[in-house]
Amino acid sequence: NAGVTQTPKFQVLKTGQSMTLQCAQDMNHEYMSWYRQDPGMGLRLIHYSVGAGITDQGEVPNGYNVSRSTTEDFPLRLLSAAPSQTSVYFCASSSPGTENTEAFFGQGTRLTVV
Amino acid sequence: GQSLEQPSEVTAVEGAIVQINCTYQTSGFYGLSWYQQHDGGAPTFLSYNALDGLEETGRFSSFLSRSDSYGYLLLQELQMKDSASYFCAVRRGGFKTIFGAGTRLFVKA
């Protein structure tokens, strides 16, 4: 059982470039989300999805787009990379039930924008 | 606004007990979760409280008081491997989960 898989693990971009961070889960979870984590800080919610075809903004959505065409995949697109987007990005998935909210995280993508 | 407050650092001795507090101010509260993160790793789930009271899972326990908007994580019989960052997180309405800034725990021999 692979859980949540993120690719790539590391990426260096030049300012202005665009790219897509991939996230896939094999647990049939309806809820998926993207977070960024900056040094010494917690995780800030970028975008989330409660099911295929449904996405919504989190705390820090500017500069990022998402789509959810399947239950399994939730890619994050950086439209025009900026140095302020240098961060570690985590994708997470969970079941939307109220009894168990355990979120499973991918191993992260470490992005540097120069 | 939404906010979660937790201490930035806690230091304890191996074998001791440590408590990490979390106070929150959010709307649409469903429950409080705790996550552990080692340096360079991904967050991993520890516990979840939807109702008031204490939940125990091995050496870890978590407490919630909804009326006080307060919870804590209790770690017993501390081991060196418990040195990590610990995050409280609130699940709000619409399935949003918001994280605190984290508490870095240092366990000394």
Coordinates of C-alpha atoms in Angstrom, one line a residue, chain A residues 14-92:
Chain A
K14 CA 13.9 29.9 -12.0
T15 CA 11.7 32.9 -11.3
G16 CA 8.8 33.0 -13.7
Q17 CA 8.8 29.3 -14.6
S18 CA 5.7 27.2 -14.1
M19 CA 5.5 23.6 -12.9
T20 CA 3.1 21.0 -11.5
L21 CA 3.7 19.1 -8.3
Q22 CA 2.1 15.7 -8.5
C23 CA 0.1 14.0 -5.7
A24 CA -1.5 10.6 -5.8
Q25 CA -3.2 8.4 -3.2
D26 CA -4.4 4.9 -3.3
M27 CA -6.6 4.8 -0.2
N28 CA -9.8 6.0 -2.0
H29 CA -9.9 9.1 0.3
E30 CA -12.3 11.8 -0.7
Y31 CA -10.5 14.6 1.0
M32 CA -7.1 15.9 -0.3
S33 CA -5.2 19.0 0.5
W34 CA -1.9 20.8 -0.2
Y35 CA 0.1 22.6 2.5
R36 CA 3.3 24.5 2.4
Q37 CA 5.8 24.5 5.3
D38 CA 8.3 27.3 5.7
P39 CA 11.3 27.0 8.1
G40 CA 10.2 27.0 11.8
M41 CA 6.6 27.3 10.9
G42 CA 3.5 25.1 10.8
L43 CA 1.7 23.9 7.7
R44 CA -0.4 26.4 5.9
L45 CA -3.3 25.2 3.8
I46 CA -3.0 26.2 0.1
H47 CA -6.0 24.4 -1.6
Y48 CA -8.1 21.5 -0.7
S49 CA -10.7 19.2 -2.4
V50 CA -13.6 17.2 -0.9
G51 CA -14.0 15.1 -3.9
A52 CA -13.5 14.8 -7.6
G53 CA -14.5 18.0 -9.4
I54 CA -14.6 20.0 -6.2
T55 CA -11.8 22.3 -5.0
D56 CA -11.6 25.3 -2.7
Q57 CA -9.1 27.8 -1.4
G58 CA -7.2 27.5 1.8
E59 CA -5.2 30.1 3.7
V60 CA -2.6 30.9 1.1
P61 CA -3.9 30.2 -2.4
N62 CA -2.4 33.0 -4.4
G63 CA 0.0 31.9 -7.1
Y64 CA -1.3 28.3 -7.1
N65 CA -4.0 26.4 -9.0
V66 CA -5.4 22.9 -8.4
S67 CA -7.8 20.5 -10.1
R68 CA -9.3 17.2 -9.1
S69 CA -10.4 15.1 -12.1
T70 CA -10.1 11.8 -10.3
T71 CA -10.3 10.6 -6.7
E72 CA -6.7 9.5 -6.8
D73 CA -4.9 12.6 -8.1
F74 CA -4.6 16.2 -6.9
P75 CA -1.9 18.1 -8.7
L76 CA -0.7 21.6 -7.6
R77 CA 0.3 24.1 -10.3
L78 CA 2.6 27.0 -9.8
L79 CA 1.7 29.5 -12.4
S80 CA 4.7 31.8 -12.4
A81 CA 7.2 30.8 -9.7
A82 CA 8.5 33.4 -7.3
P83 CA 11.3 33.2 -4.6
S84 CA 8.6 33.6 -2.0
Q85 CA 7.3 30.2 -3.1
T86 CA 10.5 28.5 -1.9
S87 CA 9.1 26.0 0.6
V88 CA 8.4 22.4 1.4
Y89 CA 5.1 21.3 -0.1
F90 CA 3.1 18.5 1.5
C91 CA 0.1 16.7 0.0
A92 CA -2.3 15.0 2.4

